[in-house]
Short mmCIF file of C-alpha atoms in Angstrom, two decimals:
data_model
loop_
_atom_site.label_atom_id
_atom_site.label_comp_id
_atom_site.label_asym_id
_atom_site.label_seq_id
_atom_site.Cartn_x
_atom_site.Cartn_y
_atom_site.Cartn_z
CA MET A 905 0.00 0.00 0.00
CA LYS A 906 2.84 2.33 0.94
CA ARG A 907 4.56 1.56 -2.38
CA LEU A 908 1.40 2.38 -4.33
CA TRP A 909 1.00 5.68 -2.47
CA ASN A 910 4.65 6.55 -3.14
CA LEU A 911 4.09 5.87 -6.82
CA LEU A 912 0.93 7.99 -6.87
CA ILE A 913 2.65 10.98 -5.28
CA SER A 914 5.90 10.56 -7.15
CA LEU A 915 7.28 13.52 -9.04
CA GLU A 916 8.86 11.13 -11.56
CA ALA A 917 5.43 9.71 -12.41
CA GLY A 918 4.12 13.25 -12.95
CA LEU A 919 7.04 14.13 -15.22
CA VAL A 920 6.66 10.97 -17.30
CA LEU A 921 2.89 11.49 -17.63
CA LEU A 922 3.36 15.12 -18.71
CA ALA A 923 5.84 14.01 -21.36
CA LEU A 924 3.55 11.21 -22.59
CA VAL A 925 0.50 13.53 -22.84
CA CYS A 926 2.62 15.90 -24.96
CA ILE A 927 3.66 13.03 -27.25
CA ALA A 928 0.10 11.66 -27.60
CA MET A 929 -1.30 15.11 -28.45
CA ALA A 930 1.52 15.82 -30.90
CA ALA A 931 0.83 12.52 -32.68
CA GLY A 932 -2.88 13.36 -32.86
CA SER A 933 -2.34 16.87 -34.18
CA PHE A 934 -1.02 15.53 -37.51
CA GLY A 935 -4.18 13.51 -38.12
CA LEU A 936 -6.61 16.36 -37.50
CA LYS A 937 -7.62 17.25 -41.04
CA GLY A 938 -10.51 16.91 -43.46
CA GLU A 939 -13.70 15.25 -42.31
CA VAL A 940 -12.19 14.20 -38.97
CA ALA A 941 -11.20 17.79 -38.09
CA ALA A 942 -14.59 19.16 -39.14
CA ALA A 943 -16.50 16.58 -37.12
CA ILE A 944 -14.56 16.87 -33.86
CA ASN A 945 -15.65 20.48 -33.37
CA ALA A 946 -19.20 19.93 -34.57
CA MET A 947 -20.27 17.67 -31.70
CA PRO A 948 -19.47 17.03 -28.02
CA LEU A 949 -16.17 15.19 -27.68
CA PHE A 950 -17.57 11.87 -26.45
CA ALA A 951 -20.03 11.79 -29.36
CA TRP A 952 -17.04 12.16 -31.70
CA LEU A 953 -15.13 9.44 -29.87
CA ALA A 954 -18.12 7.12 -30.18
CA GLY A 955 -18.71 7.97 -33.84
CA PHE A 956 -15.25 7.31 -35.25
CA THR A 957 -13.11 4.18 -35.33
CA LEU A 958 -10.23 3.53 -32.96
CA ALA A 959 -7.82 3.96 -35.87
CA THR A 960 -8.82 7.65 -35.90
CA THR A 961 -9.42 8.29 -32.21
CA TRP A 962 -6.64 6.23 -30.54
CA TRP A 963 -4.51 9.27 -29.73
CA LEU A 964 -7.36 11.00 -27.95
CA TRP A 965 -8.26 7.90 -25.94
CA LEU A 966 -4.58 7.62 -24.99
CA THR A 967 -4.50 11.32 -24.05
CA LEU A 968 -7.61 10.89 -21.89
CA VAL A 969 -6.15 7.87 -20.04
CA LEU A 970 -2.86 9.70 -19.45
CA LEU A 971 -4.71 12.83 -18.33
CA ALA A 972 -6.78 10.76 -15.90
CA LEU A 973 -3.55 9.37 -14.42
CA LEU A 974 -2.08 12.89 -14.30
CA VAL A 975 -5.18 14.12 -12.45
CA LEU A 976 -4.75 11.28 -9.95
CA ASN A 977 -1.07 12.12 -9.52
CA THR A 978 -1.89 15.83 -9.03
CA LEU A 979 -4.62 15.04 -6.48
CA CYS A 980 -2.36 12.71 -4.50
CA CYS A 981 0.61 15.12 -4.60
CA SER A 982 -1.55 17.98 -3.35
CA ALA A 983 -3.08 15.81 -0.61
CA ASP A 984 0.39 14.69 0.47
CA THR A 985 1.67 18.28 0.55
CA LEU A 986 -1.28 19.42 2.63
CA ILE A 987 -0.76 16.54 5.09
CA GLN A 988 2.99 17.13 5.36
CA ARG A 989 3.30 20.90 5.14
CA PHE A 990 0.02 22.46 6.25
CA SER A 991 0.73 25.36 8.60
CA LEU A 992 -0.48 28.93 8.61
CA LYS A 993 3.03 30.25 9.12
CA GLY A 994 4.33 28.88 5.84
CA VAL A 995 1.13 29.40 3.86
CA LEU A 996 2.86 31.36 1.08
CA ALA A 997 5.26 28.50 0.44
CA TRP A 998 2.72 25.70 -0.06
CA LEU A 999 -0.50 27.44 -1.07
CA PRO A 1000 0.34 28.86 -4.56
CA PRO A 1001 1.22 25.50 -6.20
CA GLN A 1002 -1.89 23.93 -4.65
CA LEU A 1003 -4.09 26.71 -6.05
CA ILE A 1004 -2.54 26.07 -9.47
CA HIS A 1005 -3.20 22.33 -9.07
CA ALA A 1006 -6.82 23.03 -8.01
CA GLY A 1007 -7.30 25.32 -11.02
CA PHE A 1008 -5.87 22.67 -13.35
CA LEU A 1009 -8.16 19.99 -11.89
CA LEU A 1010 -11.25 22.19 -12.24
CA ILE A 1011 -10.39 22.96 -15.88
CA VAL A 1012 -9.98 19.24 -16.66
CA LEU A 1013 -13.32 18.52 -14.94
CA ALA A 1014 -14.94 21.34 -16.92
CA HIS A 1015 -13.72 19.79 -20.17
CA LEU A 1016 -15.11 16.42 -19.09
CA GLN A 1017 -18.47 18.00 -18.26
CA SER A 1018 -18.68 19.73 -21.65
CA ALA A 1019 -17.44 16.61 -23.46
CA VAL A 1020 -20.30 14.55 -22.02
CA TRP A 1021 -23.21 16.99 -21.61
CA GLY A 1022 -22.35 19.67 -24.17
CA PHE A 1023 -24.51 20.49 -27.16
CA LYS A 1024 -23.55 21.77 -30.61
CA GLY A 1025 -25.99 22.40 -33.42
CA THR A 1026 -26.10 24.34 -36.69
CA ILE A 1027 -29.06 25.87 -38.44
CA GLU A 1028 -29.41 27.63 -41.78
CA ILE A 1029 -32.38 29.93 -41.59
CA PRO A 1030 -34.02 32.63 -43.75
CA GLU A 1031 -34.98 36.06 -42.43
CA GLY A 1032 -38.44 36.00 -40.89
CA ALA A 1033 -38.36 32.29 -40.00
CA GLY A 1034 -38.15 30.78 -36.53
CA PHE A 1035 -36.56 27.84 -34.76
CA GLN A 1036 -36.69 26.23 -31.35
CA LEU A 1037 -33.85 25.86 -28.87
CA PRO A 1038 -33.41 22.38 -27.32
CA ASP A 1039 -35.01 23.69 -24.10
CA GLY A 1040 -38.17 24.63 -26.00
CA VAL A 1041 -37.68 28.42 -26.29
CA ALA A 1042 -39.00 29.65 -29.65
CA VAL A 1043 -36.75 32.15 -31.49
CA LYS A 1044 -37.63 34.22 -34.55
CA VAL A 1045 -34.89 35.62 -36.79
CA ALA A 1046 -36.46 39.01 -37.51
CA ARG A 1047 -33.61 40.61 -39.47
CA ILE A 1048 -30.26 39.58 -40.96
CA GLY A 1049 -27.55 42.05 -41.92
CA ALA A 1050 -23.85 42.61 -42.47
CA ILE A 1051 -21.28 44.73 -40.59
CA PHE A 1052 -19.03 46.94 -42.75
CA SER A 1053 -15.93 48.90 -41.84
CA PRO A 1054 -16.55 52.63 -41.20
CA MET A 1055 -13.67 53.18 -43.65
CA GLY A 1056 -15.70 51.50 -46.40
CA GLY A 1057 -14.95 48.37 -48.40
CA ASP A 1058 -17.07 45.79 -50.19
CA ARG A 1059 -16.37 42.83 -47.92
CA PRO A 1060 -18.30 42.69 -44.66
CA LEU A 1061 -16.28 42.39 -41.42
CA GLY A 1062 -19.00 40.20 -39.91
CA TYR A 1063 -22.73 39.55 -39.75
CA LYS A 1064 -25.57 40.32 -37.40
CA ALA A 1065 -29.09 39.10 -36.77
CA LEU A 1066 -32.04 40.39 -34.77
CA LEU A 1067 -33.55 37.61 -32.65
CA VAL A 1068 -36.98 37.93 -31.08
CA THR A 1069 -38.33 35.63 -28.38
CA GLN A 1070 -41.25 35.91 -26.01
CA GLU A 1071 -38.77 37.11 -23.37
CA THR A 1072 -37.06 39.74 -25.56
CA ALA A 1073 -40.07 40.91 -27.59
CA GLY A 1074 -40.78 43.74 -25.12
CA GLN A 1075 -37.41 45.34 -25.80
CA GLY A 1076 -37.65 44.87 -29.57
CA GLY A 1077 -35.51 41.72 -29.64
CA VAL A 1078 -31.77 41.26 -29.23
CA THR A 1079 -29.06 41.65 -31.87
CA ILE A 1080 -26.34 39.01 -32.13
CA SER A 1081 -23.02 39.63 -33.88
CA PRO A 1082 -19.47 38.21 -33.64
CA ASN A 1083 -18.37 38.18 -29.97
CA HIS A 1084 -21.92 39.11 -28.93
CA PRO A 1085 -24.00 35.92 -28.79
CA TRP A 1086 -27.36 35.62 -27.05
CA PHE A 1087 -27.78 33.18 -24.15
CA SER A 1088 -30.91 31.41 -23.00
CA ASN A 1089 -30.83 28.85 -20.18
CA GLY A 1090 -27.21 27.93 -20.92
CA TYR A 1091 -27.70 27.76 -24.72
CA GLY A 1092 -25.77 30.34 -26.71
CA VAL A 1093 -26.88 31.43 -30.21
CA TYR A 1094 -23.97 32.54 -32.46
CA ILE A 1095 -24.03 33.97 -35.96
CA LYS A 1096 -21.38 32.44 -38.21
CA HIS A 1097 -22.25 33.62 -41.69
CA ALA A 1098 -24.98 35.28 -43.74
CA GLU A 1099 -25.83 35.55 -47.42
CA PRO A 1100 -27.78 38.37 -49.05
CA GLY A 1101 -30.80 37.40 -51.13
CA GLN A 1102 -34.55 37.29 -51.10
CA PRO A 1103 -34.83 36.47 -48.26
CA PRO A 1104 -31.35 36.78 -46.68
CA MET A 1105 -30.07 33.59 -45.05
CA ALA A 1106 -28.09 33.21 -41.82
CA LEU A 1107 -25.95 30.35 -40.56
CA LEU A 1108 -26.45 30.11 -36.81
CA GLU A 1109 -24.79 27.84 -34.28
CA ILE A 1110 -26.32 26.81 -30.99
CA HIS A 1111 -23.89 25.76 -28.29
CA ARG A 1112 -24.19 24.60 -24.74
CA GLU A 1113 -20.98 24.40 -22.70
CA PRO A 1114 -21.97 23.15 -19.25
CA GLY A 1115 -18.34 23.24 -18.13
CA ALA A 1116 -17.85 26.95 -18.91
CA ALA A 1117 -18.51 28.24 -15.37
CA MET A 1118 -16.26 25.59 -13.83
CA ALA A 1119 -13.52 26.32 -16.37
CA LEU A 1120 -13.73 30.01 -15.47
CA ALA A 1121 -13.57 29.18 -11.74
CA GLY A 1122 -10.51 27.00 -12.45
CA ALA A 1123 -8.91 29.78 -14.48
CA VAL A 1124 -9.46 32.28 -11.64
CA LEU A 1125 -7.96 29.90 -9.04
CA PHE A 1126 -5.10 29.11 -11.38
CA THR A 1127 -4.34 32.79 -12.02
CA ILE A 1128 -4.40 33.65 -8.30
CA GLY A 1129 -2.03 30.76 -7.58
CA ASN A 1130 0.20 31.78 -10.47
CA LEU A 1131 0.44 35.40 -9.33
CA LEU A 1132 1.18 34.30 -5.75
CA LEU A 1133 3.86 31.93 -7.03
CA LEU A 1134 5.50 34.72 -9.03
CA TYR A 1135 5.37 36.95 -5.96
CA THR A 1136 6.92 34.35 -3.63
CA ARG A 1137 9.61 33.45 -6.15
CA SER A 1138 10.83 37.03 -6.45
CA ARG A 1139 14.31 37.41 -5.01
CA ALA A 1140 13.27 39.49 -1.98
CA ARG A 1141 10.47 37.13 -0.97
CA GLU A 1142 12.67 34.04 -1.40
CA LEU A 1143 15.22 35.55 0.95
CA ALA A 1144 12.55 36.44 3.52
CA LEU A 1145 11.03 32.93 3.39
CA GLU A 1146 14.49 31.37 3.76
CA VAL A 1147 15.11 33.48 6.87
CA ASP A 1148 11.77 32.34 8.28
CA GLY A 1149 12.75 28.72 7.62
CA VAL A 1150 9.81 28.20 5.28
CA LEU A 1151 11.75 27.44 2.09
CA MET B 1380 7.30 53.47 -41.17
CA GLN B 1381 9.27 50.51 -42.52
CA PRO B 1382 12.68 52.22 -42.07
CA LEU B 1383 12.02 52.06 -38.31
CA LEU B 1384 11.63 48.28 -38.50
CA LEU B 1385 14.72 48.08 -40.66
CA THR B 1386 16.61 50.19 -38.07
CA PHE B 1387 15.43 47.82 -35.34
CA THR B 1388 16.66 44.82 -37.33
CA VAL B 1389 20.05 46.34 -38.19
CA LEU B 1390 20.73 47.66 -34.68
CA CYS B 1391 19.77 44.32 -33.10
CA LEU B 1392 21.82 42.27 -35.56
CA PHE B 1393 24.93 44.42 -35.80
CA GLY B 1394 24.75 46.16 -32.42
CA ALA B 1395 24.32 42.92 -30.51
CA PHE B 1396 27.71 43.39 -28.81
CA ASN B 1397 26.45 46.57 -27.11
CA ARG B 1398 23.32 46.71 -24.96
CA TRP B 1399 22.81 50.44 -25.63
CA LEU B 1400 22.61 49.78 -29.35
CA THR B 1401 20.15 46.95 -28.69
CA ALA B 1402 18.14 49.35 -26.51
CA LEU B 1403 18.17 51.93 -29.30
CA GLY B 1404 17.00 49.19 -31.69
CA LEU B 1405 14.23 48.30 -29.25
CA ALA B 1406 13.11 51.95 -29.17
CA ALA B 1407 12.94 51.91 -32.98
CA GLY B 1408 10.95 48.66 -32.88
CA ILE B 1409 8.49 50.01 -30.34
CA GLY B 1410 8.21 53.16 -32.43
CA TYR B 1411 7.39 51.07 -35.50
CA LEU B 1412 4.72 49.04 -33.71
CA GLY B 1413 3.26 52.22 -32.20
CA MET B 1414 3.03 54.01 -35.56
CA ARG B 1415 1.64 50.93 -37.28
CA GLY B 1416 -0.96 50.54 -34.53
CA TRP B 1417 -1.83 54.23 -34.83
CA SER B 1418 -2.36 53.92 -38.59
CA LEU B 1419 -4.51 50.79 -38.21
CA GLY B 1420 -6.45 52.04 -35.18
CA ARG B 1421 -5.71 48.82 -33.32
CA LEU B 1422 -2.79 46.74 -32.08
CA PRO B 1423 -0.87 45.25 -35.03
CA LEU B 1424 -1.48 41.59 -34.23
CA VAL B 1425 -2.98 40.07 -37.38
CA GLY B 1426 -1.01 38.41 -40.18
CA PRO B 1427 2.55 37.07 -40.41
CA HIS B 1428 4.27 40.46 -40.86
CA ASP B 1429 2.70 42.11 -37.83
CA THR B 1430 2.95 39.11 -35.51
CA ILE B 1431 6.58 38.33 -36.37
CA ALA B 1432 7.51 42.01 -35.91
CA PHE B 1433 5.69 42.02 -32.56
CA PHE B 1434 7.51 38.83 -31.58
CA ALA B 1435 10.90 40.28 -32.55
CA VAL B 1436 10.34 43.45 -30.52
CA SER B 1437 9.05 41.38 -27.57
CA LEU B 1438 12.24 39.27 -27.74
CA ALA B 1439 14.42 42.37 -27.57
CA ALA B 1440 12.34 43.83 -24.71
CA MET B 1441 12.32 40.63 -22.64
CA GLY B 1442 16.03 40.09 -23.32
CA LEU B 1443 16.95 43.57 -22.16
CA ALA B 1444 14.72 43.22 -19.08
CA THR B 1445 16.44 39.91 -18.22
CA ARG B 1446 19.78 41.60 -18.73
CA LEU B 1447 19.01 43.70 -15.64
CA SER B 1448 19.59 40.66 -13.41
CA ARG B 1449 23.03 40.93 -11.80
CA PRO B 1450 24.68 37.75 -13.18
CA LEU B 1451 23.81 38.77 -16.76
CA ARG B 1452 24.80 42.45 -16.59
CA SER B 1453 28.30 41.83 -17.88
CA ALA B 1454 27.47 38.77 -20.02
CA ALA B 1455 28.28 39.91 -23.57
CA TRP B 1456 27.27 36.50 -24.96
CA PHE B 1457 23.73 37.00 -23.66
CA ASN B 1458 23.34 40.42 -25.23
CA ALA B 1459 24.68 39.04 -28.50
CA ALA B 1460 22.26 36.09 -28.43
CA VAL B 1461 19.26 38.35 -27.70
CA GLY B 1462 20.24 40.93 -30.33
CA ILE B 1463 20.94 38.44 -33.08
CA THR B 1464 17.76 36.42 -32.44
CA ALA B 1465 15.57 39.55 -32.30
CA GLY B 1466 17.29 40.85 -35.44
CA ILE B 1467 16.69 37.61 -37.34
CA PHE B 1468 12.97 37.71 -36.56
CA GLY B 1469 12.85 41.44 -37.35
CA GLY B 1470 14.36 40.64 -40.75
CA LEU B 1471 11.97 37.73 -41.24
CA SER B 1472 8.97 40.01 -40.67
CA LEU B 1473 10.20 42.23 -43.51
CA LEU B 1474 9.87 39.31 -45.93
CA PHE B 1475 6.10 39.15 -45.46
CA PRO B 1476 3.78 41.67 -47.15
CA ILE B 1477 2.24 44.39 -44.98
CA ARG B 1478 -1.54 44.09 -45.04
CA ASN B 1479 -3.64 47.05 -43.99
CA MET B 1480 -6.91 45.18 -43.75
CA PRO B 1481 -9.59 46.24 -41.27
CA MET B 1482 -9.97 43.97 -38.24
CA PRO B 1483 -12.56 41.21 -38.82
CA ALA B 1484 -15.38 41.63 -36.31
CA ILE B 1485 -14.60 38.26 -34.71
CA LEU B 1486 -11.15 39.56 -33.67
CA ASP B 1487 -12.37 42.98 -32.58
CA THR B 1488 -12.34 42.41 -28.83
CA LEU B 1489 -10.00 43.13 -25.93
CA TRP B 1490 -9.92 39.42 -25.06
CA PHE B 1491 -8.35 38.64 -28.43
CA GLU B 1492 -5.74 41.40 -28.04
CA LEU B 1493 -4.91 40.29 -24.50
CA HIS B 1494 -4.69 36.66 -25.69
CA VAL B 1495 -2.19 37.48 -28.44
CA VAL B 1496 -0.09 40.03 -26.54
CA LEU B 1497 0.37 37.68 -23.56
CA ALA B 1498 1.20 34.78 -25.89
CA PHE B 1499 3.97 36.77 -27.59
CA PHE B 1500 5.42 37.94 -24.28
CA ALA B 1501 5.48 34.27 -23.26
CA TYR B 1502 7.07 33.16 -26.55
CA ALA B 1503 9.71 35.86 -26.13
CA LEU B 1504 10.48 34.75 -22.58
CA PHE B 1505 10.74 31.12 -23.71
CA GLY B 1506 13.25 32.30 -26.31
CA VAL B 1507 15.27 34.21 -23.71
CA GLY B 1508 15.11 31.14 -21.44
CA ALA B 1509 16.61 29.03 -24.23
CA MET B 1510 19.51 31.49 -24.53
CA VAL B 1511 20.16 31.33 -20.78
CA SER B 1512 20.00 27.52 -21.00
CA GLY B 1513 22.61 27.66 -23.76
CA GLY B 1514 24.72 29.89 -21.51
CA TRP B 1515 24.55 27.30 -18.73
CA LEU B 1516 25.64 24.54 -21.10
CA ALA B 1517 28.63 26.68 -22.09
CA TYR B 1518 29.66 28.10 -18.69
CA ARG B 1519 28.05 25.75 -16.10
CA GLU B 1520 27.23 28.55 -13.65
CA ARG B 1521 24.45 27.42 -11.30
CA VAL B 1522 23.00 30.93 -11.05
CA LEU B 1523 22.07 30.72 -14.73
CA MET B 1524 19.68 27.86 -13.97
CA ASP B 1525 18.02 30.00 -11.27
CA ILE B 1526 17.48 32.68 -13.88
CA GLN B 1527 16.26 30.11 -16.41
CA PHE B 1528 13.68 28.85 -13.89
CA LYS B 1529 12.38 32.35 -13.19
CA ILE B 1530 12.17 33.18 -16.89
CA ALA B 1531 10.32 29.92 -17.58
CA LEU B 1532 7.95 30.64 -14.68
CA ALA B 1533 7.26 34.18 -15.90
CA GLY B 1534 6.78 32.93 -19.47
CA TRP B 1535 4.50 30.11 -18.34
CA SER B 1536 2.45 32.63 -16.32
CA PHE B 1537 2.03 34.91 -19.35
CA PHE B 1538 1.13 31.87 -21.44
CA SER B 1539 -1.42 30.68 -18.90
CA GLY B 1540 -2.95 34.18 -18.89
CA SER B 1541 -3.05 34.06 -22.68
CA MET B 1542 -4.88 30.71 -22.60
CA VAL B 1543 -7.43 32.06 -20.11
CA ALA B 1544 -8.02 35.18 -22.24
CA GLY B 1545 -8.22 33.00 -25.36
CA GLY B 1546 -10.76 30.71 -23.68
CA ILE B 1547 -12.98 33.65 -22.74
CA TRP B 1548 -12.68 35.12 -26.24
CA GLY B 1549 -13.43 31.71 -27.78
CA TYR B 1550 -16.54 31.29 -25.63
CA TYR B 1551 -18.00 34.57 -26.92
CA ALA B 1552 -16.67 34.26 -30.46
CA TRP B 1553 -16.97 30.56 -31.33
CA GLY B 1554 -19.36 29.29 -28.70
CA THR B 1555 -16.73 27.21 -26.96
CA TYR B 1556 -13.66 27.91 -24.83
CA TRP B 1557 -11.85 25.11 -26.63
CA LEU B 1558 -11.58 23.92 -30.22
CA TRP B 1559 -9.82 20.73 -31.28
CA THR B 1560 -7.46 22.18 -33.87
CA PRO B 1561 -3.72 21.56 -34.36
CA LYS B 1562 -3.05 25.07 -33.00
CA GLU B 1563 -4.90 24.41 -29.74
CA LEU B 1564 -3.27 21.00 -29.38
CA TRP B 1565 0.20 22.50 -29.77
CA THR B 1566 -0.72 25.31 -27.40
CA SER B 1567 -1.56 22.66 -24.79
CA ILE B 1568 1.63 20.76 -25.60
CA LEU B 1569 3.65 23.93 -25.05
CA TRP B 1570 1.89 24.64 -21.76
CA LEU B 1571 2.38 21.06 -20.51
CA PHE B 1572 5.99 21.08 -21.70
CA TYR B 1573 6.83 24.12 -19.58
CA ALA B 1574 4.84 22.67 -16.67
CA LEU B 1575 7.19 19.67 -16.96
CA LEU B 1576 10.25 21.92 -17.09
CA LEU B 1577 9.14 23.84 -13.98
CA HIS B 1578 8.46 20.60 -12.06
CA LEU B 1579 11.87 19.23 -13.08
CA ARG B 1580 13.44 21.98 -10.97
CA LEU B 1581 12.20 20.10 -7.88
CA LYS B 1582 14.61 17.25 -8.73
CA GLY B 1583 17.59 19.43 -7.81
CA ALA B 1584 20.89 20.47 -9.38
CA LYS B 1585 21.73 16.98 -10.66
CA TRP B 1586 19.10 17.46 -13.34
CA ASP B 1587 20.36 20.85 -14.52
CA ALA B 1588 21.75 19.45 -17.77
CA LEU B 1589 18.37 17.97 -18.74
CA SER B 1590 16.65 21.22 -17.68
CA ALA B 1591 19.00 23.20 -19.89
CA TRP B 1592 18.41 20.98 -22.92
CA LEU B 1593 14.66 21.09 -22.31
CA GLY B 1594 14.89 24.89 -22.07
CA ILE B 1595 16.32 24.90 -25.58
CA LEU B 1596 13.86 22.29 -26.87
CA GLY B 1597 11.06 24.42 -25.37
CA PHE B 1598 11.89 27.23 -27.76
CA VAL B 1599 11.77 24.78 -30.68
CA VAL B 1600 8.29 23.70 -29.50
CA THR B 1601 7.37 27.40 -29.15
CA LEU B 1602 8.43 28.17 -32.72
CA PHE B 1603 6.57 25.14 -34.04
CA THR B 1604 3.44 26.17 -32.11
CA TYR B 1605 3.64 29.72 -33.44
CA LEU B 1606 5.06 29.38 -36.96
CA GLY B 1607 5.14 25.67 -37.75
CA VAL B 1608 1.45 25.02 -37.14
CA SER B 1609 0.42 28.16 -39.03
CA LEU B 1610 2.64 27.47 -42.04
CA LEU B 1611 2.68 23.67 -42.23
CA MET B 1612 -0.61 22.43 -40.78
CA LYS B 1613 -4.16 23.30 -41.75
CA SER B 1614 -5.77 24.97 -38.77
CA SER B 1615 -8.66 27.40 -38.54
CA HIS B 1616 -6.69 29.03 -35.75
CA SER B 1617 -3.55 30.46 -37.30
CA PHE B 1618 -1.94 33.91 -37.53
#
């Protein structure tokens, strides 16, 4: 049991796993083209894994297994550090790396959540028509337009659409454009493209990323830990911590 | 405007033996980026010319900032390495056409600018870290590995910040904070690689040689992530 625990908390195991994840992802990056590349971003990750053969997805399965082991290693290392080194006096020495670890773990969990329960859909719709979000909210695309540079030019910089729902009808609807989607109960409506014509057509995407909030929480924790680590590793702080016997 | 970039390149390349000439080159480079940004009405961060020029100026800036640390103040080899590397990239940027296109609406957000600026600061620091690693392999002074660790940590922190900003931008722009493209995969590889390098420090001085070689390899991974993926692999997320 002791040997297993030592393996789980071992720095060497963490280093090897980090290297192997890098290699697995690098191998996979060269195969991400064509139909495979288009499909992986058009559906939640586990749907893609289930829909393609192992000959295509092996690198991602391998990455997931290695990441799971890395998560276990990170959890055990952090637990061991807290057991061994927890004290309020030396909080600045042990806390920053643990915050970074916690942020990393939350981000991995967020990815898992989105990979399993996420939703991605595409709809091509003419101006004046309506569609329904997966949660039942009815949306009408009242107007479709293009965004041009104030300096002129023939090519639009992006597209916009006026969406009207029962909720937004009172305020005249809501306009979506690049970087300005509309959210309803966790579903985001994004405009990707539009074509002029009679009637104009818009290509909309509907996304649900259930892990987004957790990923943001992880990013905040991670950033706080990172800033604290930079602060404690500055020359003056290192000297002060050495004098206090913390480092 | 271009003569300023040319001045930056020449002063970095041929003034690499003197930090004041490198600093003068840096001032010219910052002047070029400032004037180009002024003419575009935004930060010059789109397309190979602008990004490589930004990278070159970032390299010179991070190199000169690192030069302020005591052990490197009198290290002529370090100044030469920074100057020559920044000069090479400055020259490379001149080979690409200057495009004065308006910013596509999808890129017109502070999150995108923050994402790219932080990434280039990180890339530049990884480059400077590789030079310090090379210095350790040549001179075997332990203090150089302390500096290499701090540079890697600072670079990794900028890179982490860039990934966070990129995730937030992606969520509003593409509907997801993560896309499975070669660029994102190599971004993760680079992040994990430097996480590995930083953890290796915990193994102690016996592992300095491996750390130094990994510090150099890290810059190769950086260049592949930045230029290699954009030029060699098909990715919706490039330049």
